Amino acid sequence: MFYTQLYDWNFLNNFDDEQYKVLAQTQLNVENNDFEVNVSEIIEKFHIKMEEEPMDGTSGKTVKGVIKINKNENPRRKRFSMAHELGHVILQSPSKDETFYRFMDSKNYETLEKKIDEREANEFAADLLMPKKLVEYAINYISKNNDNELDDKELVNEIKDLMNVSYTSMGYRLKNLGFIGDFNVL
Ligand SMILES: [Zn+2]
């Protein structure tokens, strides 16, 4: 299945013609139960440079259009950071001199404008890694392969592994999409 078939029109509207073409020509093998959006492949095909390096107190940043990811974090956190930084590049086109940081503590963002940029990048990352349609395919797959009804926590756990994201981001996503009731980080 091509990525353009997984995302809704509203999300696809964020991309320019070249990027749209990439998404229309890049496949995710949902038919064979691959539910993990390949964010580094997308970044590479967009010709956006990405590097990993050790960082302190920051998960990622975008410097002059180059995405930098904290080398020391776990793979799922890195995936979310990649998607988040890609969000900055796509949504706010941090050109030439502006640097975005992904702080671990949101208190570090001084201005309201920065906070809004961060929120937008997080929403973009959730939309990119966990599009509603893909979540639905994954839930269908899980229910086909489980004889017993799963409770919310079990569902979050199963689907986070299929989509290779953290428990927390999957939990919030399923809640926001209305697939589970209340979600609290444990
Ligand atoms: Zn950010």
Short mmCIF file of C-alpha atoms and ligand atoms in Angstrom, two decimals:
data_model
loop_
_atom_site.label_atom_id
_atom_site.label_comp_id
_atom_site.label_asym_id
_atom_site.label_seq_id
_atom_site.Cartn_x
_atom_site.Cartn_y
_atom_site.Cartn_z
CA MET A 1 0.00 0.00 0.00
CA PHE A 2 1.32 3.45 -0.85
CA TYR A 3 1.68 6.04 1.90
CA THR A 4 -0.75 8.35 0.15
CA GLN A 5 -3.38 5.64 0.67
CA LEU A 6 -2.76 5.62 4.41
CA TYR A 7 -2.91 9.35 5.15
CA ASP A 8 -5.95 11.54 5.01
CA TRP A 9 -6.24 14.51 2.69
CA ASN A 10 -5.77 17.01 5.48
CA PHE A 11 -2.40 15.57 6.47
CA LEU A 12 -1.22 15.12 2.88
CA ASN A 13 -1.90 18.81 2.34
CA ASN A 14 1.20 19.61 4.43
CA PHE A 15 3.53 18.30 1.73
CA ASP A 16 4.73 19.99 -1.43
CA ASP A 17 4.36 18.36 -4.87
CA GLU A 18 7.73 16.61 -4.79
CA GLN A 19 7.16 15.22 -1.32
CA TYR A 20 3.66 14.11 -2.25
CA LYS A 21 5.10 12.25 -5.23
CA VAL A 22 7.52 10.44 -2.93
CA LEU A 23 4.67 9.38 -0.64
CA ALA A 24 2.64 8.26 -3.66
CA GLN A 25 5.51 6.04 -4.83
CA THR A 26 6.71 4.60 -1.52
CA GLN A 27 5.05 1.51 -0.12
CA LEU A 28 4.39 0.07 3.27
CA ASN A 29 3.65 -3.63 3.11
CA VAL A 30 0.42 -3.52 5.10
CA GLU A 31 -0.89 -6.46 3.09
CA ASN A 32 1.78 -8.58 4.76
CA ASN A 33 1.17 -7.09 8.18
CA ASP A 34 3.85 -4.44 8.25
CA PHE A 35 2.40 -1.59 10.29
CA GLU A 36 5.62 0.31 11.00
CA VAL A 37 5.90 3.61 9.11
CA ASN A 38 9.45 3.85 7.81
CA VAL A 39 10.22 7.39 8.89
CA SER A 40 13.93 7.32 8.07
CA GLU A 41 13.16 6.08 4.55
CA ILE A 42 10.71 8.96 4.06
CA ILE A 43 13.24 11.51 5.34
CA GLU A 44 15.90 10.10 3.05
CA LYS A 45 13.62 10.16 0.01
CA PHE A 46 12.71 13.78 0.81
CA HIS A 47 16.45 14.50 0.53
CA ILE A 48 16.54 15.88 4.04
CA LYS A 49 19.82 15.31 5.80
CA MET A 50 19.73 13.46 9.11
CA GLU A 51 22.48 12.72 11.61
CA GLU A 52 22.73 11.00 14.98
CA GLU A 53 24.91 12.39 17.71
CA PRO A 54 25.00 12.28 21.51
CA MET A 55 23.03 15.12 23.12
CA ASP A 56 22.27 16.28 26.63
CA GLY A 57 18.70 17.04 27.67
CA THR A 58 17.47 17.11 24.08
CA SER A 59 15.99 14.33 21.99
CA GLY A 60 16.50 16.00 18.68
CA LYS A 61 16.91 19.28 16.89
CA THR A 62 16.80 20.73 13.44
CA VAL A 63 19.73 22.94 12.54
CA LYS A 64 19.69 24.76 9.23
CA GLY A 65 17.35 22.16 7.78
CA VAL A 66 19.45 19.22 9.01
CA ILE A 67 17.69 16.85 11.43
CA LYS A 68 19.84 15.75 14.36
CA ILE A 69 18.74 12.90 16.61
CA ASN A 70 20.09 12.03 20.05
CA LYS A 71 22.13 8.90 19.54
CA ASN A 72 21.72 7.78 23.14
CA GLU A 73 17.98 7.29 23.23
CA ASN A 74 15.99 4.13 22.60
CA PRO A 75 14.87 3.30 19.03
CA ARG A 76 11.21 4.13 19.60
CA ARG A 77 11.98 7.49 21.11
CA LYS A 78 14.33 8.13 18.18
CA ARG A 79 11.60 7.29 15.69
CA PHE A 80 9.27 9.78 17.33
CA SER A 81 12.03 12.42 17.39
CA MET A 82 12.67 11.89 13.67
CA ALA A 83 8.98 12.33 12.90
CA HIS A 84 8.78 15.36 15.20
CA GLU A 85 11.78 17.07 13.62
CA LEU A 86 10.46 16.25 10.16
CA GLY A 87 7.32 18.07 11.30
CA HIS A 88 9.36 21.21 11.95
CA VAL A 89 10.96 20.99 8.51
CA ILE A 90 7.62 20.42 6.74
CA LEU A 91 5.42 22.77 8.77
CA GLN A 92 7.68 25.61 9.79
CA SER A 93 10.48 25.22 7.22
CA PRO A 94 13.21 26.14 9.68
CA SER A 95 15.38 27.77 7.18
CA LYS A 96 18.79 28.90 7.26
CA ASP A 97 19.44 29.98 10.81
CA GLU A 98 16.63 28.90 13.10
CA THR A 99 17.17 25.91 15.36
CA PHE A 100 14.42 23.82 16.88
CA TYR A 101 15.15 21.74 19.92
CA ARG A 102 13.15 18.87 21.28
CA PHE A 103 13.64 19.29 25.00
CA MET A 104 12.79 16.46 27.33
CA ASP A 105 11.15 18.97 29.66
CA SER A 106 8.57 21.20 27.99
CA LYS A 107 9.21 23.94 30.57
CA ASN A 108 12.33 24.72 28.56
CA TYR A 109 10.30 26.33 25.78
CA GLU A 110 10.28 30.03 26.54
CA THR A 111 7.72 31.56 24.25
CA LEU A 112 4.14 30.73 23.43
CA GLU A 113 5.07 30.67 19.76
CA LYS A 114 7.69 27.99 20.41
CA LYS A 115 5.18 26.00 22.44
CA ILE A 116 2.72 26.09 19.53
CA ASP A 117 5.45 25.00 17.10
CA GLU A 118 6.27 22.09 19.41
CA ARG A 119 2.65 21.06 19.70
CA GLU A 120 2.25 21.15 15.94
CA ALA A 121 5.38 19.05 15.45
CA ASN A 122 4.09 16.49 17.96
CA GLU A 123 0.73 16.29 16.20
CA PHE A 124 2.51 15.88 12.88
CA ALA A 125 4.62 13.06 14.34
CA ALA A 126 1.55 11.25 15.66
CA ASP A 127 -0.22 11.66 12.30
CA LEU A 128 2.85 10.41 10.44
CA LEU A 129 3.65 7.37 12.59
CA MET A 130 0.10 6.40 13.55
CA PRO A 131 -2.32 7.37 10.78
CA LYS A 132 -5.90 6.42 11.62
CA LYS A 133 -6.23 4.02 8.70
CA LEU A 134 -3.06 2.16 9.64
CA VAL A 135 -4.19 1.97 13.26
CA GLU A 136 -7.45 0.43 12.06
CA TYR A 137 -5.60 -2.15 9.97
CA ALA A 138 -3.44 -3.02 12.97
CA ILE A 139 -6.47 -3.33 15.26
CA ASN A 140 -8.17 -5.63 12.73
CA TYR A 141 -5.04 -7.75 12.56
CA ILE A 142 -4.85 -7.96 16.35
CA SER A 143 -8.49 -8.92 16.77
CA LYS A 144 -8.16 -11.60 14.08
CA ASN A 145 -5.23 -13.10 15.95
CA ASN A 146 -6.64 -12.96 19.46
CA ASP A 147 -9.44 -15.25 20.52
CA ASN A 148 -10.05 -13.27 23.68
CA GLU A 149 -11.25 -9.70 23.87
CA LEU A 150 -8.37 -7.39 24.82
CA ASP A 151 -8.78 -4.65 27.42
CA ASP A 152 -7.53 -1.14 26.64
CA LYS A 153 -4.13 -1.66 28.20
CA GLU A 154 -3.56 -4.91 26.34
CA LEU A 155 -4.63 -3.29 23.09
CA VAL A 156 -2.19 -0.39 23.57
CA ASN A 157 0.57 -2.88 24.33
CA GLU A 158 -0.04 -5.07 21.28
CA ILE A 159 -0.44 -2.24 18.82
CA LYS A 160 2.55 -0.23 20.08
CA ASP A 161 4.79 -3.17 19.18
CA LEU A 162 3.23 -3.61 15.74
CA MET A 163 3.75 0.07 14.96
CA ASN A 164 7.05 0.35 16.83
CA VAL A 165 6.15 3.36 18.97
CA SER A 166 6.17 3.93 22.71
CA TYR A 167 3.38 2.86 25.05
CA THR A 168 2.68 6.49 25.92
CA SER A 169 2.36 7.82 22.38
CA MET A 170 0.24 4.84 21.31
CA GLY A 171 -2.01 5.25 24.33
CA TYR A 172 -2.67 8.92 23.66
CA ARG A 173 -3.19 8.23 19.97
CA LEU A 174 -5.76 5.49 20.57
CA LYS A 175 -7.57 7.72 23.04
CA ASN A 176 -7.56 10.70 20.66
CA LEU A 177 -8.87 8.52 17.83
CA GLY A 178 -11.61 7.21 20.11
CA PHE A 179 -10.48 3.57 20.08
CA ILE A 180 -10.06 3.41 23.86
CA GLY A 181 -11.58 5.29 26.76
CA ASP A 182 -9.51 7.16 29.29
CA PHE A 183 -5.77 6.80 29.04
CA ASN A 184 -3.39 7.45 31.90
CA VAL A 185 0.33 6.96 31.75
CA LEU A 186 1.21 4.38 34.36
ZN ZN B 1 10.47 20.45 18.40
#
